mmCIF file with all atom_site columns, C-alpha atoms in Angstrom:
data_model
loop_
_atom_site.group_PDB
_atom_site.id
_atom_site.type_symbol
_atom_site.label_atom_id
_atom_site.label_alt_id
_atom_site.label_comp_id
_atom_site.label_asym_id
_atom_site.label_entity_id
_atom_site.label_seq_id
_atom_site.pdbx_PDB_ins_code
_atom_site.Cartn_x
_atom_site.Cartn_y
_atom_site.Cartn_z
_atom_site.occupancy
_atom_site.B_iso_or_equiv
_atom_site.pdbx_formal_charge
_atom_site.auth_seq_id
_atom_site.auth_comp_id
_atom_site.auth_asym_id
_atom_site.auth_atom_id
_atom_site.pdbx_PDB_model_num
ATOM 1   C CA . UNK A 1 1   ? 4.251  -25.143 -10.778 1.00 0.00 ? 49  UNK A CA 1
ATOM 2   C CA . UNK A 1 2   ? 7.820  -24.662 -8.968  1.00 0.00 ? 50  UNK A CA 1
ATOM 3   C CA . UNK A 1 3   ? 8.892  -26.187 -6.152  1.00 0.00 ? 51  UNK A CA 1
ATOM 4   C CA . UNK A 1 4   ? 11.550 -24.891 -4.118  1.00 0.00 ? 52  UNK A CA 1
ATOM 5   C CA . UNK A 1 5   ? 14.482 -26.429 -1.585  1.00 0.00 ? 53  UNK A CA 1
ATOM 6   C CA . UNK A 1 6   ? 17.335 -24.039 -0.175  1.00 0.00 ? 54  UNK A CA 1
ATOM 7   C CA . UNK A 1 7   ? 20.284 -25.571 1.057   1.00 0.00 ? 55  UNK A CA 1
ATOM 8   C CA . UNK A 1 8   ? 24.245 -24.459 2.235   1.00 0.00 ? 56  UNK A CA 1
ATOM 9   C CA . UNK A 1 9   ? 22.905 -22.751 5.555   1.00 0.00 ? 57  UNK A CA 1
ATOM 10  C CA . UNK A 1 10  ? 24.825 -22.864 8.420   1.00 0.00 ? 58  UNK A CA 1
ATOM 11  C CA . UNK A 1 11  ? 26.644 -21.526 11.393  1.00 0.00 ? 59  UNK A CA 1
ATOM 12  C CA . UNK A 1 12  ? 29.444 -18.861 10.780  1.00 0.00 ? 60  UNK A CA 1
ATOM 13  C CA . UNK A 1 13  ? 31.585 -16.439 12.058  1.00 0.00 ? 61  UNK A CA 1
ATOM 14  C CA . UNK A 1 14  ? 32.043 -12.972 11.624  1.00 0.00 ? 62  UNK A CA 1
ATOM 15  C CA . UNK A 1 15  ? 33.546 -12.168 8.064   1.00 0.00 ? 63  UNK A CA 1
ATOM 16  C CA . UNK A 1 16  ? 33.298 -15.995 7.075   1.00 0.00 ? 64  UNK A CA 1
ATOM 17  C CA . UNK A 1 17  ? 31.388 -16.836 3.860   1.00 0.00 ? 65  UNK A CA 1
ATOM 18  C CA . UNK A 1 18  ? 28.559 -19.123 2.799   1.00 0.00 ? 66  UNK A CA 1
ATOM 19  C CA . UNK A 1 19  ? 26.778 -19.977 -0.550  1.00 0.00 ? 67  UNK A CA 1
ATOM 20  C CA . UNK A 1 20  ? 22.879 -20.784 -0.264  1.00 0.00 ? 68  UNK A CA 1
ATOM 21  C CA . UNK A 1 21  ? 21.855 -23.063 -3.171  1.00 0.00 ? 69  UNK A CA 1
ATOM 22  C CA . UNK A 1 22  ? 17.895 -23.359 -4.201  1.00 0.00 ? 70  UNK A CA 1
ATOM 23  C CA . UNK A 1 23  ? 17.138 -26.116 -6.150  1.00 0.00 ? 71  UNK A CA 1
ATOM 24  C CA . UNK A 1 24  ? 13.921 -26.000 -8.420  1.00 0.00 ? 72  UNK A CA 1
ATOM 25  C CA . UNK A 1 25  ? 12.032 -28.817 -9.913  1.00 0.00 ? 73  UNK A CA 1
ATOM 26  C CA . UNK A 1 26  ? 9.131  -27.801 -12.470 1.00 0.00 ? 74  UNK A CA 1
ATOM 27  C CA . UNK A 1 27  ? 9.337  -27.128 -16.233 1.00 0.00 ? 75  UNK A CA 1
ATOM 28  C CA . UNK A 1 28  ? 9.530  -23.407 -16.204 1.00 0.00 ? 76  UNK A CA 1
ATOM 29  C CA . UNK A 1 29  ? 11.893 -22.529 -14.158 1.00 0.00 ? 77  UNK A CA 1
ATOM 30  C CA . UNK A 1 30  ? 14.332 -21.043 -16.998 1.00 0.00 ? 78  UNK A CA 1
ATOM 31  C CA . UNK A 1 31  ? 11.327 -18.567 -17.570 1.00 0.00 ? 79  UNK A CA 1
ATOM 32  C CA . UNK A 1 32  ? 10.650 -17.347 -13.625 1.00 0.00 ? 80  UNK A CA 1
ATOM 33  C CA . UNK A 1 33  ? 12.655 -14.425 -12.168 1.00 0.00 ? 81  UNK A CA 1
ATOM 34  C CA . UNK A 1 34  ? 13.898 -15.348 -8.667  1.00 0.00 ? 82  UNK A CA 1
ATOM 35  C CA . UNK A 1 35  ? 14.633 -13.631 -5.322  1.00 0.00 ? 83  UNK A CA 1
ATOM 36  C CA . UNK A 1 36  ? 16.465 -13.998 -1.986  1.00 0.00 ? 84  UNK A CA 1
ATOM 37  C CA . UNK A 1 37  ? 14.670 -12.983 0.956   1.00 0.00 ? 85  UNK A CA 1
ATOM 38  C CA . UNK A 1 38  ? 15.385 -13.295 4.831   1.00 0.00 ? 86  UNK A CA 1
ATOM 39  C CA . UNK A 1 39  ? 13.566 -12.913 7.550   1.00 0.00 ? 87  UNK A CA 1
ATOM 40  C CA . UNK A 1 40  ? 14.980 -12.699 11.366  1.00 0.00 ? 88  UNK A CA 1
ATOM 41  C CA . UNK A 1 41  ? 13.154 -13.217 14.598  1.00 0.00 ? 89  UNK A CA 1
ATOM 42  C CA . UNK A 1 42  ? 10.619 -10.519 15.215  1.00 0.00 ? 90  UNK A CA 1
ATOM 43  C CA . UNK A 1 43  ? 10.745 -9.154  12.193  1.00 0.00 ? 91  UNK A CA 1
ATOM 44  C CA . UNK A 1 44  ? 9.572  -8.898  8.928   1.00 0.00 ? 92  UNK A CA 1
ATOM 45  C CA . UNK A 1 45  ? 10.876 -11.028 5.856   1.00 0.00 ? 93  UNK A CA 1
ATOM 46  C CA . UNK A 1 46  ? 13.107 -8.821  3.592   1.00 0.00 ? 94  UNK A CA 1
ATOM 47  C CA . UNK A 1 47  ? 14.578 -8.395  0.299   1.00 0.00 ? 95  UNK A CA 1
ATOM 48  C CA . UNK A 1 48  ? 17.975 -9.432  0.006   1.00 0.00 ? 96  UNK A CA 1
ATOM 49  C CA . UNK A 1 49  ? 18.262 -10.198 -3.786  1.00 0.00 ? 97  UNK A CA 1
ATOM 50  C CA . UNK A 1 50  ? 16.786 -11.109 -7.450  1.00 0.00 ? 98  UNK A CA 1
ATOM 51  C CA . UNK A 1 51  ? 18.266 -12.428 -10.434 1.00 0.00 ? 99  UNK A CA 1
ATOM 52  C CA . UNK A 1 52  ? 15.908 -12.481 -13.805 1.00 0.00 ? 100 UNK A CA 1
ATOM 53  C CA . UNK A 1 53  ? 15.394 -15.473 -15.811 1.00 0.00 ? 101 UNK A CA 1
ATOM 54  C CA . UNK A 1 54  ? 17.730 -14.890 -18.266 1.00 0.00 ? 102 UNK A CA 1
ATOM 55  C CA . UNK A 1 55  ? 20.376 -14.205 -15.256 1.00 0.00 ? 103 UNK A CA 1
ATOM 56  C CA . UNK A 1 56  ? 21.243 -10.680 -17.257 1.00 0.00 ? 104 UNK A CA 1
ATOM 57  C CA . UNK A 1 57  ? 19.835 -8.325  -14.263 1.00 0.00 ? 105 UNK A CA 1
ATOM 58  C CA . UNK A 1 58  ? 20.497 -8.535  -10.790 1.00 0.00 ? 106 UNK A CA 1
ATOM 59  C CA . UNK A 1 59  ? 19.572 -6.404  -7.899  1.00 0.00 ? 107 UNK A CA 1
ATOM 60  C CA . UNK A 1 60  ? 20.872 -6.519  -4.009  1.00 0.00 ? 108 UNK A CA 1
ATOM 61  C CA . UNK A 1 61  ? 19.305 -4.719  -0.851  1.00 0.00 ? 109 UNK A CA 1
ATOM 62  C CA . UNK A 1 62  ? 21.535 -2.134  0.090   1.00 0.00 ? 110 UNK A CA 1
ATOM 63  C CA . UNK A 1 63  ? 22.419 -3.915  2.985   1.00 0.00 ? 111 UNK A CA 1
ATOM 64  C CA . UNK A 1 64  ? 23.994 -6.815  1.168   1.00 0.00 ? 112 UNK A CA 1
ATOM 65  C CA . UNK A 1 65  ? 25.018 -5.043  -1.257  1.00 0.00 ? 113 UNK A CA 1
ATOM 66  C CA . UNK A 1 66  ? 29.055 -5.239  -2.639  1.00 0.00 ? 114 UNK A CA 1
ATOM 67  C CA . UNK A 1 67  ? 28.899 -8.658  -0.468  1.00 0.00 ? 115 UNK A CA 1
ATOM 68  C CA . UNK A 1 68  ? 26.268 -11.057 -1.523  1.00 0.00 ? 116 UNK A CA 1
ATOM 69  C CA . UNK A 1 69  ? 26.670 -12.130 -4.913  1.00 0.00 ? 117 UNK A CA 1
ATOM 70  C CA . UNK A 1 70  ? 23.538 -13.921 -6.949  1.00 0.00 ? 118 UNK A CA 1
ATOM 71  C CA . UNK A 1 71  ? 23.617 -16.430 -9.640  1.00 0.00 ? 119 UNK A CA 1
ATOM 72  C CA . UNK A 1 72  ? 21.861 -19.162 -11.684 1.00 0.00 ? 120 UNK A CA 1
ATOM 73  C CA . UNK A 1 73  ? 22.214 -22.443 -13.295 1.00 0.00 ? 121 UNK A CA 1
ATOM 74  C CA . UNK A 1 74  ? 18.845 -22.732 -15.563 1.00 0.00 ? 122 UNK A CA 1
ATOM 75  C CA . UNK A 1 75  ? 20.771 -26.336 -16.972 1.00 0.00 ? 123 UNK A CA 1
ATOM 76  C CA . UNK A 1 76  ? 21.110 -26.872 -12.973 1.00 0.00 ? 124 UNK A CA 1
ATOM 77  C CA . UNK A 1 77  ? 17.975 -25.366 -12.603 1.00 0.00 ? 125 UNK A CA 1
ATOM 78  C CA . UNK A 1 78  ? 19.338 -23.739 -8.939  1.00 0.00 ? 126 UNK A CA 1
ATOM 79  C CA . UNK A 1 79  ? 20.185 -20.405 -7.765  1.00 0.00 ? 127 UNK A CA 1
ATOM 80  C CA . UNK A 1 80  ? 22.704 -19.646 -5.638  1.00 0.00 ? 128 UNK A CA 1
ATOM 81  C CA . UNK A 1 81  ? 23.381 -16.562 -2.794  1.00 0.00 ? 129 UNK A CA 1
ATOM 82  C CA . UNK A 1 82  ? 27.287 -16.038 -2.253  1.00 0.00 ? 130 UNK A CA 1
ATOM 83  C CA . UNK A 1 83  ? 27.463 -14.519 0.840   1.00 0.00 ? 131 UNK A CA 1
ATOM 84  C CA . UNK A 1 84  ? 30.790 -12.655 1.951   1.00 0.00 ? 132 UNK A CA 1
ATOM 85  C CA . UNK A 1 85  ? 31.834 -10.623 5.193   1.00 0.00 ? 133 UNK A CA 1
ATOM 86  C CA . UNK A 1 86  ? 29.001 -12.065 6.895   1.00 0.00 ? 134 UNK A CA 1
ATOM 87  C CA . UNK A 1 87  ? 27.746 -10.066 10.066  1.00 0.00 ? 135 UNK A CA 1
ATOM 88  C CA . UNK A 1 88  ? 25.713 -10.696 12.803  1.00 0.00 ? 136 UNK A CA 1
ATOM 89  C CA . UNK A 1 89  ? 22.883 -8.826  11.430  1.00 0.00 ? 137 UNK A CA 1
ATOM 90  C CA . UNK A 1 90  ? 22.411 -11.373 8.687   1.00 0.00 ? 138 UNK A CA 1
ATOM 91  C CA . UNK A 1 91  ? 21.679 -13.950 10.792  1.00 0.00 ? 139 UNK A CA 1
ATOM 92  C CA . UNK A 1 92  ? 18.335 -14.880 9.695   1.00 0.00 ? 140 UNK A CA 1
ATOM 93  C CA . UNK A 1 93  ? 15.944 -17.544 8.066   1.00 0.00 ? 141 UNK A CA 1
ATOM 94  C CA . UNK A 1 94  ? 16.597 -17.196 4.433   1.00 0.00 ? 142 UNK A CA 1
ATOM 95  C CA . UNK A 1 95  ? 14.168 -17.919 1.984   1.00 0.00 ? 143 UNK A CA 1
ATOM 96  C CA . UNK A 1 96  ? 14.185 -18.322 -2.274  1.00 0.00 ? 144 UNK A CA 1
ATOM 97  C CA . UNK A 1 97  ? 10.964 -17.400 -4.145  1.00 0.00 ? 145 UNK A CA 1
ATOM 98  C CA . UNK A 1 98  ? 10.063 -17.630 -7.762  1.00 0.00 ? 146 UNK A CA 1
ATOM 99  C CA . UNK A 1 99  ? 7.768  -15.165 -10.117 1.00 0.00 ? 147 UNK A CA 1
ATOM 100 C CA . UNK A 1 100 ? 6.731  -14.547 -13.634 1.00 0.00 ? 148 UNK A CA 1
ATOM 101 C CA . UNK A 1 101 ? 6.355  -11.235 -12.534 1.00 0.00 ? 149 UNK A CA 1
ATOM 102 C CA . UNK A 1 102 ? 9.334  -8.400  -13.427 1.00 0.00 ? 150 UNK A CA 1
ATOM 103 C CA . UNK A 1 103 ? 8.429  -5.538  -11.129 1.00 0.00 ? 151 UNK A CA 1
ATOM 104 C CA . UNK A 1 104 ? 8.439  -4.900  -7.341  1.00 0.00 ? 152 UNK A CA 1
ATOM 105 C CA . UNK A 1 105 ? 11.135 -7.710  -7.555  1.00 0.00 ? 153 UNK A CA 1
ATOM 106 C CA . UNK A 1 106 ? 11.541 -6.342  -3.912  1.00 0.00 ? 154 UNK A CA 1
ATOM 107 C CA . UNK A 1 107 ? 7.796  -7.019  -2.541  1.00 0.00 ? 155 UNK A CA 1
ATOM 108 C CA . UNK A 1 108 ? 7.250  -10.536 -1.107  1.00 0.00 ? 156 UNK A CA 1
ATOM 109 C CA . UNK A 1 109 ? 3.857  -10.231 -2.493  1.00 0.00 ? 157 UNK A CA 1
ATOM 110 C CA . UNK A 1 110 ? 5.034  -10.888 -6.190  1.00 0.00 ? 158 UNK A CA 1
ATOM 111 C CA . UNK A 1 111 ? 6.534  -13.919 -5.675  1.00 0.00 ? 159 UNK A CA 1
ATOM 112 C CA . UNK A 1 112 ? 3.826  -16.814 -6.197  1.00 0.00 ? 160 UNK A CA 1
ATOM 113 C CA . UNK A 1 113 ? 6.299  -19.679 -5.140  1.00 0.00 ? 161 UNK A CA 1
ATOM 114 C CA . UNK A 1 114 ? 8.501  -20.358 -2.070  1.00 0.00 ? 162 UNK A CA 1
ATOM 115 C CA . UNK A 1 115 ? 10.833 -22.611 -0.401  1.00 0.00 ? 163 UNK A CA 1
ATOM 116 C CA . UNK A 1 116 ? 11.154 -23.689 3.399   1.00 0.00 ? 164 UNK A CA 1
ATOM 117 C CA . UNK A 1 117 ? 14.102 -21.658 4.199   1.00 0.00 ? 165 UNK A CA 1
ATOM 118 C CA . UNK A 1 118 ? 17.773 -22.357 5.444   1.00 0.00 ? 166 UNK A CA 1
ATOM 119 C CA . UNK A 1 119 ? 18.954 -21.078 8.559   1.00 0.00 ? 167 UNK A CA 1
ATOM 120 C CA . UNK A 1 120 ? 22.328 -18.907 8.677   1.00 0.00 ? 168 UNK A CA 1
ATOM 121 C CA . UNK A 1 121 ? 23.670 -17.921 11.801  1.00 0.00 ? 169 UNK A CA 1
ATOM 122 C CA . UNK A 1 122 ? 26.520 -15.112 12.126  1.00 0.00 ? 170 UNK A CA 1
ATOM 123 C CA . UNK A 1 123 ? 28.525 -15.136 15.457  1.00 0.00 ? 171 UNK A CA 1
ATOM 124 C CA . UNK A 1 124 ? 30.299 -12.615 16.638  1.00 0.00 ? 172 UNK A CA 1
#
């Protein structure tokens, strides 16, 4: 069992930065892959990012991609979303989810654990 709290949302402005933290509690978290996903009004939740356990592999949406940076703590037990150049088309809900599983690291469907989501608004 994993439980799952995201936190460092906010409001921003165009080309500001944040950093999303999601802090796990459960005794296998060092052994879960994780992801970033978003989801804005009206639409559908999306991939944004994954990190494996061992925090060796890493994959980004193309969207994000060359300005979100992932990471994790297993000590900490928390993984974090750097998020640079912010636009407004990242506003969204964001959300971190946890799996045993390592493929279709992009399909919500693999992910078996999820938090409540932090809010991140972009102005323009």
């Amino acid at each position: 069992q994993v439980q799952l709290v995201e936190s460092g949302g906010g409001l921003v402005q165009a080309g500001g930065s944040l950093r999303l933290s999601c802090a796990a509690s459960g005794r296998t978290f060092s052994s879960t892959n994780m992801g970033w996903f978003r989801q804005a009004p009206g639409k559908e939740r999306e991939f944004v990012s994954r990190i494996s356990w061992d925090g060796i592999s890493t994959n980004y949406a193309d969207s994000v991609k060359g300005r979100f940076t992932i990471s994790r703590d297993n000590a900490e037990k928390t993984v974090y979303l750097r998020m640079n150049s912010l636009k407004p088309e990242d506003t969204a809900l964001y959300y971190c989810a946890a799996t045993y599983s390592s493929s279709n690291y992009y399909d919500t469907r693999s992910y078996k654990y999820w938090g409540q989501g932090t809010q991140v608004t972009v102005s323009s």
